[in-house]
């Protein structure tokens, strides 16, 4: 299996770029999560992505570009607002949804008249896009509905029977997916909270609207049960945790914020107390918790604070059942 891993050297990136140019798929590291990359202009390759992920055809893909110059031809109109956002956040974990041009295929956008664009801030991703010389589509490199991969090994775990190579860019810095913002004639709207916070967006845009965390997301792929570990997971308030552990007859794994004691057969995974650290390890921890084969995963509810906690709470509410 390890012969599928490509080192992030010029040679490795060159091999990956050749794969993409000839219609193949490649696991691509980014600063958010790993993506499953293909040539955005190659309908067959794009179709292969949907088939490989078992992704519903009505869920559009993000097109990754090296820079604004590569983005312009893909949209109907690149506005001053786009320049401001890209100037501040590109390359980086911000995806812009804009009215598309005729250069983007129907499969990529799932028939929508908009396209999602992002310029990733990872040397291997930007190196790959430049070496390929074309815009690259890349959904997260997991089977549809699973947790996104944040390490090259996770991509292999998700697709053990496929033969596409994976560029090893190390663990992802952010650990959760990009912020998606729809820019049209109305007030800009956050379709998916992510590593770029609402307050950072407001500094550039002034007004931005965002959904209430825990409600159905506005992006087509953000169905309520998503990004979920295999083990049934419940989100629990701190003051309910001890009682729940004492009562549980089955082994429980607790994702606790900071240290916590639990008697066997229960076990504790201690999570970072800051939102950045928490987000970075969240998906990896879901995979570790699944590997422990506990019957139940209990996640201590993080603070309902702003900043990056918004995105963390959004993902947790999709991954877990809420205890009422
Ligand atoms: O951080 C990320 O964005 C990662 C890395 C690999 O770049 N990619 C990622 O892709 O998370 P994916 O396919 O797992 O999620 C893309 C989301 C989906 O919810 C999809 O519905 C939404 O973007 N999306 C794509 N095109 C859209 C469009 N035209 N309008 C609205 N939402 C769109
Ligand atoms: Mg995804």
Coordinates of C-alpha atoms and ligand atoms in Angstrom, one line a residue:
X1 CA 0.0 0.0 0.0
X2 CA 2.9 2.4 0.8
X3 CA 4.0 2.3 -2.8
X4 CA 1.0 4.6 -3.4
X5 CA 2.6 7.4 -1.3
X6 CA 4.5 10.0 -3.3
X7 CA 7.1 12.2 -1.5
X8 CA 6.4 16.0 -1.8
X9 CA 9.5 16.5 -3.9
X10 CA 9.7 18.1 -7.4
X11 CA 9.8 14.5 -8.7
X12 CA 6.8 13.4 -6.7
X13 CA 4.7 16.5 -7.7
X14 CA 5.8 15.9 -11.3
X15 CA 4.5 12.3 -11.3
X16 CA 1.2 13.4 -9.7
X17 CA 0.8 16.3 -12.2
X18 CA 1.3 13.8 -15.1
X19 CA -1.4 11.5 -13.6
X20 CA -3.8 14.4 -13.4
X21 CA -3.1 15.6 -16.9
X22 CA -3.7 12.0 -18.2
X23 CA -7.2 11.9 -16.5
X24 CA -6.2 10.2 -13.3
X25 CA -6.8 11.0 -9.6
X26 CA -4.3 12.0 -6.9
X27 CA -4.6 12.4 -3.2
X28 CA -3.5 16.0 -2.5
X29 CA -2.6 17.6 0.8
X30 CA -4.0 21.1 1.6
X31 CA -3.8 23.2 4.7
X32 CA -7.4 22.2 5.6
X33 CA -7.9 18.5 4.8
X34 CA -6.6 16.2 2.0
X35 CA -8.4 16.4 -1.3
X36 CA -9.0 13.9 -4.1
X37 CA -7.7 15.8 -7.1
X38 CA -8.5 15.7 -10.8
X39 CA -8.4 17.9 -13.9
X40 CA -11.4 20.2 -13.5
X41 CA -11.7 20.3 -17.3
X42 CA -11.8 16.6 -17.8
X43 CA -15.4 15.3 -17.5
X44 CA -14.4 11.6 -17.3
X45 CA -11.9 12.3 -14.5
X46 CA -14.5 14.4 -12.7
X47 CA -17.0 11.5 -13.1
X48 CA -14.4 9.2 -11.7
X49 CA -14.2 11.3 -8.5
X50 CA -17.9 11.1 -7.9
X51 CA -17.8 7.3 -8.5
X52 CA -14.8 6.7 -6.3
X53 CA -16.2 8.7 -3.4
X54 CA -19.7 7.4 -3.9
X55 CA -20.7 11.0 -3.9
X56 CA -24.2 12.0 -4.9
X57 CA -24.2 13.8 -8.3
X58 CA -26.1 16.8 -6.9
X59 CA -23.2 17.8 -4.7
X60 CA -20.9 20.2 -6.6
X61 CA -17.0 20.2 -6.3
X62 CA -14.6 23.0 -5.3
X63 CA -12.2 24.1 -8.1
X64 CA -8.7 24.8 -6.8
X65 CA -6.6 27.4 -8.5
X66 CA -3.1 28.7 -8.1
X67 CA -4.1 32.4 -8.0
X68 CA -6.6 35.0 -9.0
X69 CA -5.4 34.9 -12.6
X70 CA -6.4 31.3 -12.9
X71 CA -9.8 32.0 -11.2
X72 CA -10.9 34.9 -13.5
X73 CA -11.8 32.9 -16.6
X74 CA -13.9 30.5 -14.5
X75 CA -16.4 33.1 -13.3
X76 CA -18.9 35.4 -15.0
X77 CA -17.5 38.5 -13.3
X78 CA -14.6 38.9 -10.8
X79 CA -15.7 41.9 -8.7
X80 CA -13.8 44.3 -6.4
X81 CA -15.2 42.4 -3.5
X82 CA -13.6 39.2 -4.9
X83 CA -10.3 41.1 -5.2
X84 CA -10.6 42.3 -1.6
X85 CA -11.3 38.8 -0.3
X86 CA -8.6 37.1 -2.4
X87 CA -6.2 39.8 -1.5
X88 CA -6.7 39.1 2.2
X89 CA -7.4 35.4 2.4
X90 CA -5.8 33.7 -0.7
X91 CA -4.0 31.5 -0.8
X92 CA -5.9 30.1 2.2
X93 CA -8.9 28.3 3.6
X94 CA -11.6 30.5 1.9
X95 CA -13.8 29.2 -0.9
X96 CA -15.8 31.7 -2.9
X97 CA -19.0 30.7 -4.6
X98 CA -19.6 32.9 -7.7
X99 CA -21.6 32.9 -10.9
X100 CA -19.7 30.6 -13.3
X101 CA -18.5 31.2 -16.8
X102 CA -18.9 28.8 -19.7
X103 CA -15.5 27.3 -19.0
X104 CA -16.8 25.2 -16.1
X105 CA -18.5 21.9 -16.7
X106 CA -22.0 20.9 -15.5
X107 CA -20.7 17.9 -13.7
X108 CA -18.3 20.0 -11.5
X109 CA -21.1 22.4 -10.5
X110 CA -23.8 19.7 -10.3
X111 CA -25.8 21.8 -12.7
X112 CA -25.7 25.0 -10.6
X113 CA -25.0 28.3 -12.3
X114 CA -22.3 29.0 -9.7
X115 CA -18.8 27.6 -9.1
X116 CA -16.9 27.3 -5.9
X117 CA -13.2 28.5 -6.1
X118 CA -10.4 28.3 -3.7
X119 CA -6.6 28.8 -3.8
X120 CA -5.0 26.5 -1.2
X121 CA -2.2 27.6 1.0
X122 CA 0.0 24.5 0.9
X123 CA 3.2 24.4 -1.0
X124 CA 2.4 20.9 -2.4
X125 CA -1.1 21.8 -3.5
X126 CA 0.0 25.0 -5.2
X127 CA 3.0 23.2 -6.6
X128 CA 0.7 20.5 -8.0
X129 CA -1.7 23.0 -9.5
X130 CA 1.1 24.9 -11.2
X131 CA 2.8 21.7 -12.4
X132 CA -0.5 20.5 -13.9
X133 CA -1.1 23.9 -15.4
X134 CA -4.9 23.5 -15.0
X135 CA -7.5 24.2 -12.3
X136 CA -8.0 21.1 -10.2
X137 CA -11.2 19.8 -8.6
X138 CA -10.7 18.3 -5.1
X139 CA -13.4 17.2 -2.7
X140 CA -12.2 15.9 0.6
X141 CA -10.5 12.6 0.0
X142 CA -12.9 10.4 2.0
X143 CA -15.8 8.2 1.0
X144 CA -19.0 10.3 1.0
X145 CA -20.3 10.9 4.5
X146 CA -17.1 9.9 6.2
X147 CA -14.7 12.0 8.2
X148 CA -12.3 14.1 6.1
X149 CA -8.7 12.9 6.0
X150 CA -6.0 15.1 7.6
X151 CA -3.0 12.9 6.9
X152 CA -1.8 10.9 3.9
X153 CA -2.4 7.6 5.8
X154 CA -6.1 8.5 6.2
X155 CA -6.6 8.7 2.5
X156 CA -5.2 5.2 2.0
X157 CA -7.4 4.0 4.9
X158 CA -10.5 5.5 3.1
X159 CA -9.6 3.9 -0.3
X160 CA -7.5 0.8 0.4
X161 CA -8.6 -0.8 -2.9
X162 CA -7.9 2.1 -5.3
X163 CA -4.6 2.6 -7.0
X164 CA -4.4 6.4 -7.2
X165 CA -1.2 7.9 -5.6
X166 CA -1.3 10.2 -2.5
X167 CA 1.2 13.1 -2.2
X168 CA 2.4 13.1 1.4
X169 CA 2.3 16.7 2.6
X170 CA 2.2 15.8 6.4
X171 CA -0.6 16.5 8.8
X172 CA -3.0 19.4 7.8
X173 CA -2.5 22.6 9.7
X174 CA -6.2 23.6 10.1
X175 CA -7.8 20.1 10.2
X176 CA -11.3 21.2 9.1
X177 CA -12.6 22.3 5.7
X178 CA -12.5 25.7 4.3
X179 CA -15.0 28.5 4.9
X180 CA -17.4 28.7 2.0
X181 CA -19.0 32.1 1.2
X182 CA -21.5 32.8 -1.5
X183 CA -21.0 36.2 -3.2
X184 CA -23.8 37.4 -5.3
X185 CA -26.0 40.5 -5.5
X186 CA -27.2 40.1 -2.0
X187 CA -25.3 40.2 1.3
X188 CA -22.5 37.6 1.3
X189 CA -23.6 34.4 3.0
X190 CA -21.5 31.8 4.8
X191 CA -22.5 28.4 3.3
X192 CA -20.1 26.5 5.5
X193 CA -18.2 27.8 8.6
X194 CA -14.5 27.0 8.5
X195 CA -11.0 28.1 9.3
X196 CA -11.7 31.8 8.2
X197 CA -13.8 33.2 10.9
X198 CA -16.9 35.4 10.6
X199 CA -15.1 38.3 12.3
X200 CA -12.2 38.0 9.8
X201 CA -14.8 38.1 7.0
X202 CA -16.6 41.1 8.5
X203 CA -13.3 43.0 8.5
X204 CA -13.3 42.8 4.7
X205 CA -17.0 42.6 3.8
X206 CA -18.7 44.6 6.5
X207 CA -22.0 42.7 6.4
X208 CA -22.0 38.9 6.2
X209 CA -24.9 36.6 7.0
X210 CA -24.3 33.2 8.5
X211 CA -26.6 30.3 9.5
X212 CA -27.3 29.4 13.0
X213 CA -24.9 26.6 14.1
X214 CA -26.7 23.2 14.2
X215 CA -29.1 24.0 11.5
X216 CA -29.0 22.4 8.0
X217 CA -26.1 24.1 6.2
X218 CA -26.8 26.0 3.0
X219 CA -24.1 24.3 0.9
X220 CA -25.6 21.2 -0.9
X221 CA -23.1 18.8 0.8
X222 CA -23.6 19.9 4.4
X223 CA -26.4 17.5 5.3
X224 CA -27.0 17.3 9.0
X225 CA -25.5 13.9 9.4
X226 CA -22.1 14.3 7.9
X227 CA -18.4 14.3 8.8
X228 CA -19.3 11.5 11.3
X229 CA -17.2 8.8 13.0
X230 CA -18.4 5.2 12.7
X231 CA -18.9 4.9 16.4
X232 CA -22.2 6.5 17.5
X233 CA -21.3 9.8 19.0
X234 CA -23.3 12.0 21.4
X235 CA -22.6 15.6 22.3
X236 CA -23.0 16.1 26.0
X237 CA -22.8 19.1 28.3
X238 CA -19.9 19.1 30.8
X239 CA -22.3 19.0 33.9
X240 CA -23.9 15.8 32.5
X241 CA -20.7 13.9 31.8
X242 CA -19.9 12.3 35.2
X243 CA -23.4 11.0 35.7
X244 CA -23.5 9.6 32.2
X245 CA -20.3 7.7 32.7
X246 CA -21.3 6.3 36.0
X247 CA -24.6 5.0 34.5
X248 CA -23.2 3.6 31.3
X249 CA -23.1 -0.2 31.1
X250 CA -21.1 -0.2 27.8
X251 CA -17.6 1.0 27.3
X252 CA -17.5 4.7 26.5
X253 CA -14.8 6.8 25.0
X254 CA -14.9 10.4 26.1
X255 CA -13.5 13.3 24.1
X256 CA -12.9 15.6 27.0
X257 CA -11.8 19.3 26.8
X258 CA -8.7 19.2 29.0
X259 CA -8.0 16.5 31.6
X260 CA -10.7 14.2 33.1
X261 CA -10.8 10.9 35.1
X262 CA -12.8 7.9 34.0
X263 CA -12.8 4.4 35.5
X264 CA -12.4 1.4 33.3
X265 CA -14.0 0.2 31.0
X266 CA -14.3 3.8 30.0
X267 CA -11.5 5.8 28.5
X268 CA -10.7 9.4 27.9
X269 CA -9.1 11.2 25.0
X270 CA -8.0 14.7 26.1
X271 CA -8.7 17.4 23.5
X272 CA -6.9 20.7 23.3
X273 CA -8.6 23.6 25.1
X274 CA -8.1 26.1 22.3
X275 CA -10.2 26.1 19.2
X276 CA -7.3 26.0 16.7
X277 CA -5.8 23.0 18.5
X278 CA -9.1 21.3 18.8
X279 CA -10.0 21.7 15.1
X280 CA -6.5 20.5 14.1
X281 CA -6.9 17.1 15.8
X282 CA -10.7 16.6 15.7
X283 CA -11.0 14.3 12.6
X284 CA -7.8 12.4 13.5
X285 CA -9.3 11.8 17.0
X286 CA -12.6 10.5 15.5
X287 CA -10.5 8.0 13.6
X288 CA -8.5 7.0 16.8
X289 CA -11.8 6.7 18.7
X290 CA -13.2 4.4 16.0
X291 CA -10.1 2.3 16.2
X292 CA -10.7 1.8 20.0
X293 CA -13.9 0.0 19.1
X294 CA -15.9 1.5 21.9
X295 CA -19.6 1.1 21.8
X296 CA -20.3 4.8 22.3
X297 CA -18.4 8.0 21.8
X298 CA -19.2 10.9 24.1
X299 CA -18.0 14.4 23.1
X300 CA -17.9 17.1 25.7
X301 CA -19.6 20.1 24.3
X302 CA -17.1 22.9 23.6
X303 CA -17.9 26.5 24.5
X304 CA -20.6 28.1 22.4
X305 CA -18.1 30.9 21.6
X306 CA -17.3 32.6 18.4
X307 CA -14.1 32.5 16.4
X308 CA -13.1 29.1 15.2
X309 CA -15.3 27.4 17.9
X310 CA -18.2 28.2 15.4
X311 CA -16.8 25.8 12.8
X312 CA -15.9 23.2 15.4
X313 CA -19.4 23.3 16.9
X314 CA -20.8 23.0 13.4
X315 CA -18.8 19.9 12.6
X316 CA -19.6 18.3 16.0
X317 CA -23.3 18.9 15.5
X318 CA -23.2 17.1 12.2
X319 CA -21.1 14.2 13.6
X320 CA -23.0 13.7 16.8
X321 CA -26.5 13.2 18.2
X322 CA -27.5 15.9 20.6
X323 CA -28.6 14.7 24.1
X324 CA -31.8 16.5 25.1
Ligands
LIG1 O1 -11.1 22.7 2.6 C1 -11.8 22.3 1.7 O2 -12.7 23.0 1.1 C2 -11.5 20.9 1.1 C3 -10.1 20.9 0.5 C4 -9.7 19.6 -0.1 O3 -10.0 22.0 -0.4 N1 -12.5 20.5 0.2 C5 -13.7 20.2 0.5 O4 -14.5 19.7 -0.5 O5 -14.1 20.2 1.7 P1 -15.9 18.9 -0.3 O6 -16.3 18.5 -1.7 O7 -15.7 17.9 0.7 O8 -16.9 20.0 0.2 C6 -17.2 21.0 -0.7 C7 -18.5 21.7 -0.3 C8 -19.7 20.8 -0.4 O9 -20.5 21.0 0.7 C9 -20.4 21.4 -1.7 O10 -21.7 21.2 -1.7 C10 -20.0 22.9 -1.6 O11 -18.7 22.8 -1.2 N2 -20.0 23.5 -2.9 C11 -19.3 23.2 -4.0 N3 -19.7 24.0 -5.1 C12 -20.7 24.7 -4.7 C13 -21.6 25.7 -5.3 N4 -21.5 26.0 -6.6 N5 -22.5 26.2 -4.5 C14 -22.7 25.9 -3.2 N6 -21.9 25.0 -2.6 C15 -20.9 24.4 -3.3
LIG2 MG1 -16.2 16.6 2.1

